[in-house]
Amino acid sequence: MMIAERATRIKPSPTLQMDTRAKEMKAQGIDVLSFSVGEPDFDTPEHIKEAAIRALREGKTKYTPVGGIPELKEAIIEKFKRDNGLDYKPEEIIVSCGAKHSLYNIAQAILSPGDEVIIPSPYWVSYPAQVLLNDGIPVVVETSEDEGFTLSAEALKEKITPKTKAIMLNYPSNPTGLTYSVDALSKIAEIAIENNIYIISDEVYEKLLYDGLKHTSIASLSEEVKSKTLVVNGISKAYSMTGWRIGYTAGPAEIIKAMTKIQSQSTSNPTSIAQWASVEALKGPQDFLDDMVAEFDQRRKLLVDELNKIDGISCRMPQGAFYAFPNITGVLGKKTPEGEVISDSSALAMYLLEKAHVALVPGSAFGAEGYIRISYATSRENILEGVKRIREALDRLS
Ligand SMILES: *Cc1c(COP(=O)(O)O)cnc(C)c1O
């Protein structure tokens, strides 16, 4: 059988091997603690579920307008105004089947063959793959831990060519948990405007910020920046609704129109019931968020403090999202009792899975060797037990 060349451009997720092995071990009855999860461990709030049930009972079970029901677009417009000081019209909004689908639609709508998209690393695993699937070229720019893993103006300028179509931003970041200062955003925006490049800003972790930090959408810096920016957001992470598959994009009407056309010929509308539930998520009581953020905040401090007590590991305090991204270079090159060398983050992740029964994601999956990603979307009890297992396993290295 022949498959399309397109499908050969991308590899299966690098975490797949780990996942498969972790599942095998669990099936054998081994107590594997998972720190690889990319979703909140809380249930969707009751009032949101009720809204979905109401929609079902009221027969809101048919096709909706492709880009979303007017009520949801209105709720999204209100959200942008309330939270980000941004004014959008309905024709500048499209609702898609999750923020991942929003990003895919953007790539479909703006990329022509050979167009380059600048992606700072560490990056979310799907960014380069989506660019490749849409005939574009991912141009990865490494950022450094010293700079808080944020893209500097100098590094960005170096990568711009006449083919550059867009810059990909994600803050608070998955995997680093760090975010951008307004100053850093302004510098990037300035370069984007000068060079006539789109900014794709993935802000799905906007609500998960700690220490009183406030999120600033890059689009809110000026009307000019707004005219070049596609803001991607969703309800998955903020409202613990990953399974509902609702994400949205705000941006220039011309691009939103193209995305809507593409969506009309591929998925059609996102699920009607999930859209009604999302109206409730955005417009209903928001106190769930405070509780969730407070709990993540406690776990974050617990995890990072414990990790920093381990020899060979150093971890910055994340500012947002629910991931810690410790530096593990102090462990690389050591040998296991069986004589195997821990040569990179994948080898370490495999060792920790096999010998400590702890599942986490190697930094290489995010284009950042020398790190591992540990999700704290799990109980404090699991965090303490997991770190203890990691420490004991690392103590056995020489
Ligand atoms: C989870 C995640 C998404 C996708 O979220 P969905 O709305 O569930 O598709 C997008 N970007 C980042 C960085 C994420 O971590």
XYZ file of C-alpha atoms and ligand atoms in Angstrom:
413
model
C 0.000 0.000 0.000
C 1.214 3.499 -0.828
C 0.757 6.280 1.645
C 1.132 9.967 0.880
C 4.554 11.586 1.098
C 2.920 14.096 3.459
C 2.327 11.412 6.070
C 6.004 10.435 6.000
C 7.141 13.958 6.926
C 6.201 13.529 10.547
C 7.123 10.960 13.169
C 4.837 9.500 15.770
C 5.001 11.391 19.039
C 8.401 10.720 20.662
C 6.628 10.013 23.921
C 4.761 7.118 22.357
C 7.405 4.504 23.150
C 7.382 5.617 26.792
C 3.605 5.625 26.902
C 3.371 2.151 25.414
C 5.905 0.798 27.882
C 4.174 2.520 30.837
C 0.847 0.975 29.804
C 2.437 -2.467 29.436
C 3.881 -2.169 32.933
C 0.554 -1.050 34.392
C -1.149 -3.992 32.684
C 1.357 -6.280 34.447
C 0.176 -4.843 37.747
C 3.185 -2.575 38.287
C 2.330 0.604 40.176
C 3.544 3.215 37.671
C 3.176 6.845 38.756
C 2.407 9.067 35.796
C 3.857 12.559 35.546
C 3.441 12.735 31.791
C -0.173 13.892 31.722
C -1.051 17.029 29.797
C -4.447 17.720 31.317
C -5.826 18.906 34.668
C -6.790 16.062 37.002
C -9.991 17.817 38.143
C -13.484 16.991 36.945
C -15.320 19.471 34.682
C -17.326 21.780 37.000
C -20.909 20.652 37.609
C -22.608 23.796 36.275
C -20.834 23.299 32.933
C -21.954 19.666 32.717
C -25.496 20.809 33.543
C -25.408 23.252 30.624
C -24.475 20.389 28.293
C -27.285 18.211 29.640
C -29.732 21.102 29.210
C -28.581 21.570 25.599
C -29.148 17.867 24.937
C -32.640 17.940 26.469
C -33.530 21.058 24.479
C -32.610 19.251 21.275
C -29.552 21.358 20.460
C -28.145 18.327 18.752
C -27.923 19.414 15.109
C -25.353 21.096 12.849
C -24.485 24.606 13.953
C -22.888 27.421 11.939
C -19.412 26.179 10.895
C -17.445 28.732 12.932
C -19.545 28.372 16.071
C -22.961 29.352 17.460
C -23.482 33.131 17.805
C -23.937 32.719 21.599
C -20.464 31.178 21.945
C -18.831 33.747 19.677
C -20.473 36.424 21.842
C -19.130 34.767 25.031
C -15.645 34.627 23.477
C -15.835 38.295 22.447
C -16.838 39.178 26.029
C -13.962 37.082 27.378
C -11.415 38.891 25.187
C -12.801 42.243 26.293
C -12.940 41.348 29.993
C -9.642 39.446 30.311
C -7.445 40.919 27.599
C -8.840 44.355 26.786
C -9.282 43.218 23.180
C -12.220 44.141 20.914
C -13.234 41.628 18.266
C -16.213 41.321 15.952
C -17.947 37.968 15.309
C -16.287 37.730 11.879
C -12.910 37.864 13.642
C -13.642 34.726 15.711
C -13.771 31.037 14.781
C -14.529 28.142 17.112
C -12.789 24.850 16.257
C -12.512 21.296 17.634
C -9.913 22.148 20.310
C -7.047 24.642 20.259
C -4.939 22.042 18.445
C -7.439 22.132 15.596
C -7.421 25.953 15.706
C -3.651 25.865 15.199
C -3.968 23.353 12.381
C -6.568 25.509 10.614
C -4.245 28.507 10.903
C -1.404 26.561 9.279
C -3.780 25.477 6.497
C -4.980 29.029 5.959
C -1.678 30.932 5.921
C 1.082 28.607 4.703
C 2.123 28.173 1.099
C 4.773 25.579 0.148
C 8.182 26.605 1.490
C 6.881 29.222 3.921
C 8.858 29.313 7.148
C 7.451 29.417 10.650
C 9.765 30.399 13.484
C 9.272 28.140 16.504
C 11.171 28.837 19.726
C 12.326 25.681 21.545
C 11.430 24.168 23.937
C 8.192 23.933 21.924
C 4.896 22.105 22.188
C 5.333 18.872 20.203
C 2.630 19.566 17.614
C 3.940 22.901 16.283
C 6.670 21.577 13.948
C 4.509 18.625 12.872
C 1.577 20.864 11.919
C 3.842 23.144 9.888
C 5.337 20.137 8.057
C 1.911 18.675 7.299
C 0.963 21.972 5.693
C 3.998 22.199 3.382
C 5.773 24.740 5.566
C 9.257 24.673 7.057
C 9.644 24.805 10.844
C 12.577 27.032 11.770
C 13.497 26.217 15.343
C 15.195 28.874 17.459
C 16.758 27.666 20.664
C 16.137 29.717 23.784
C 18.187 29.418 26.945
C 17.257 28.659 30.497
C 19.172 31.780 31.592
C 16.757 33.882 29.562
C 13.777 32.070 31.079
C 13.327 30.148 27.825
C 11.949 33.242 26.138
C 12.752 34.235 22.584
C 15.100 37.213 22.412
C 14.827 39.894 19.756
C 18.374 39.129 18.541
C 17.754 35.391 18.151
C 14.499 36.090 16.336
C 16.032 38.606 13.917
C 18.735 36.117 12.924
C 16.179 33.587 11.742
C 14.030 35.902 9.639
C 14.248 35.376 5.877
C 12.044 36.559 2.983
C 10.190 33.241 3.421
C 9.254 33.813 7.069
C 5.487 33.772 7.388
C 4.860 33.536 11.111
C 6.289 33.300 14.613
C 4.840 30.797 17.038
C 4.509 31.879 20.669
C 3.184 29.897 23.633
C 2.989 31.435 27.072
C 2.634 30.384 29.802
C 4.627 27.628 28.168
C 4.158 23.926 27.848
C 6.740 22.476 28.677
C 8.719 25.108 30.618
C 5.948 26.657 32.723
C 7.538 30.052 32.115
C 5.921 33.118 30.605
C 6.903 36.306 28.745
C 7.277 39.785 30.182
C 5.396 42.599 28.453
C 8.763 44.032 27.489
C 9.851 40.800 25.766
C 6.501 40.609 23.961
C 6.835 44.203 22.760
C 10.237 43.531 21.221
C 8.969 40.472 19.364
C 5.878 42.352 18.182
C 8.015 45.185 16.861
C 10.123 42.793 14.777
C 7.024 41.008 13.486
C 5.519 44.296 12.314
C 8.761 45.504 10.719
C 9.032 42.270 8.760
C 5.336 41.795 8.023
C 5.139 38.443 9.815
C 2.128 36.929 11.551
C 2.261 36.162 15.258
C 0.483 32.972 16.274
C -0.023 33.231 20.017
C -1.077 30.061 21.831
C -2.487 31.308 25.139
C -4.288 28.171 26.359
C -2.611 28.382 29.788
C -3.571 32.029 30.288
C -5.630 31.288 33.416
C -2.973 29.132 35.054
C -0.541 31.731 36.399
C 0.865 31.944 39.935
C 2.378 34.515 42.298
C -0.169 37.124 41.220
C 1.246 37.294 37.683
C -1.157 38.714 35.091
C -1.378 37.485 31.516
C -0.980 39.989 28.695
C -2.079 38.932 25.237
C 0.477 40.112 22.693
C -2.438 41.216 20.481
C -3.387 43.830 23.091
C -0.110 45.749 22.699
C -1.444 47.907 19.852
C -3.956 47.914 17.002
C -1.094 47.261 14.612
C 0.077 44.186 16.538
C -3.518 42.979 16.786
C -3.843 43.177 12.997
C -0.908 40.724 12.629
C -1.824 38.345 15.452
C -3.854 35.163 15.661
C -4.719 34.514 19.286
C -5.461 30.865 20.035
C -7.196 29.905 23.252
C -9.599 27.245 24.502
C -11.480 25.776 27.393
C -9.506 22.516 27.797
C -6.924 23.633 30.317
C -8.753 26.416 32.188
C -12.015 24.540 32.771
C -10.688 20.995 32.832
C -12.574 20.206 29.616
C -9.941 18.457 27.453
C -12.402 15.850 26.215
C -14.981 18.351 25.013
C -12.799 19.571 22.141
C -13.491 23.293 21.930
C -10.835 25.846 21.023
C -11.014 29.205 19.315
C -9.033 31.736 17.301
C -9.334 35.518 17.129
C -7.637 37.409 14.321
C -7.923 39.349 11.080
C -11.292 38.699 9.389
C -9.656 37.637 6.131
C -7.755 34.785 7.802
C -10.713 33.781 9.959
C -12.784 33.588 6.770
C -10.232 31.292 5.122
C -10.089 29.115 8.255
C -13.877 28.893 8.308
C -13.920 27.849 4.658
C -11.341 25.130 5.379
C -13.266 23.965 8.442
C -16.501 23.888 6.409
C -14.902 21.345 4.069
C -13.224 19.248 6.764
C -14.858 18.923 10.189
C -17.833 21.307 9.858
C -18.889 22.727 13.232
C -17.438 21.631 16.586
C -19.887 19.529 18.635
C -23.082 21.473 19.334
C -23.444 20.315 22.946
C -19.814 21.109 23.767
C -20.328 24.599 22.348
C -23.281 25.224 24.697
C -21.236 23.931 27.634
C -18.444 26.329 26.609
C -20.838 29.289 26.728
C -21.480 28.365 30.368
C -17.740 27.860 31.045
C -16.908 31.350 29.774
C -19.927 33.210 31.168
C -20.774 31.248 34.333
C -19.147 31.401 37.786
C -15.333 31.427 37.647
C -14.594 30.443 41.272
C -13.597 26.913 40.199
C -10.546 28.493 38.625
C -9.334 30.070 41.866
C -9.537 26.713 43.630
C -7.741 24.896 40.821
C -4.991 27.513 40.567
C -4.517 27.498 44.376
C -4.102 23.719 44.360
C -1.679 23.752 41.400
C 0.289 26.491 43.152
C 0.790 24.307 46.257
C 1.830 21.312 44.170
C 4.179 23.418 42.086
C 6.110 24.589 45.143
C 6.131 21.135 46.667
C 7.438 19.504 43.486
C 10.090 22.104 42.689
C 11.390 22.287 46.269
C 11.692 18.514 46.412
C 13.335 18.282 42.976
C 15.944 20.864 43.915
C 17.016 18.715 46.868
C 18.170 16.026 44.422
C 21.835 15.959 43.438
C 22.358 16.697 39.735
C 18.938 18.295 39.228
C 18.073 21.968 39.207
C 14.634 23.295 38.546
C 13.343 26.808 37.992
C 10.078 27.717 39.666
C 7.418 27.622 36.922
C 5.253 30.741 36.630
C 2.284 29.084 34.988
C 0.699 25.966 33.432
C 1.199 22.691 35.360
C 4.648 21.517 34.349
C 8.113 21.642 35.901
C 11.042 21.468 33.475
C 14.123 20.534 35.504
C 17.646 20.658 34.129
C 19.141 17.161 34.287
C 22.570 17.774 32.755
C 24.133 16.942 36.137
C 22.891 13.385 35.756
C 23.859 12.795 32.119
C 26.917 10.621 31.548
C 26.380 8.644 34.755
C 26.049 4.862 34.729
C 23.272 2.620 35.955
C 24.153 -0.342 38.239
C 23.793 -2.467 35.066
C 26.493 -0.389 33.403
C 24.294 1.494 30.958
C 25.145 5.135 30.370
C 22.423 7.747 30.870
C 23.406 9.550 27.695
C 20.394 11.808 27.171
C 16.950 12.769 28.441
C 15.293 9.797 26.714
C 17.684 7.364 28.382
C 16.954 8.987 31.735
C 13.191 8.863 31.179
C 13.424 5.176 30.221
C 15.612 4.400 33.253
C 13.189 6.181 35.595
C 10.260 4.337 34.074
C 11.903 0.901 34.283
C 13.638 1.263 37.636
C 11.604 3.872 39.541
C 8.217 3.223 37.919
C 7.819 6.931 37.222
C 6.596 8.075 33.787
C 7.654 11.500 32.532
C 8.561 13.104 29.207
C 12.152 13.636 27.988
C 13.099 17.188 26.989
C 14.115 15.938 23.545
C 10.385 15.589 22.752
C 10.168 19.376 23.022
C 13.401 20.054 21.162
C 15.324 20.638 24.401
C 17.955 18.040 25.347
C 19.143 18.150 28.968
C 15.706 18.514 30.532
C 12.683 16.451 31.508
C 9.065 17.546 31.814
C 7.186 16.618 34.965
C 3.468 17.382 35.082
C 2.016 18.250 38.478
C -1.549 17.590 37.386
C -1.568 14.812 39.974
C -2.040 14.608 43.749
C 0.465 15.934 46.303
C 0.743 12.391 47.633
C 1.803 11.142 44.187
C 4.235 14.035 43.825
C 5.984 13.200 47.106
C 6.126 9.491 46.298
C 7.281 10.171 42.712
C 10.113 12.476 43.731
C 11.208 9.975 46.373
C 11.386 7.272 43.695
C 13.337 9.562 41.368
C 15.807 10.470 44.127
C 16.405 6.822 45.060
C 16.875 5.807 41.425
C 19.340 8.643 40.797
C 21.241 7.741 43.984
C 21.985 4.376 42.408
C 23.794 6.001 39.467
C 27.544 6.368 39.511
C -3.129 21.289 25.539
C -2.497 22.254 24.606
C -3.150 22.676 23.431
C -4.400 22.041 22.876
O -5.490 22.109 23.626
P -6.897 21.581 23.055
O -7.786 22.770 23.130
O -7.305 20.494 24.006
O -6.719 21.095 21.666
C -2.561 23.643 22.651
N -1.373 24.170 22.990
C -0.704 23.779 24.098
C 0.599 24.399 24.395
C -1.230 22.798 24.928
O -0.539 22.372 25.992
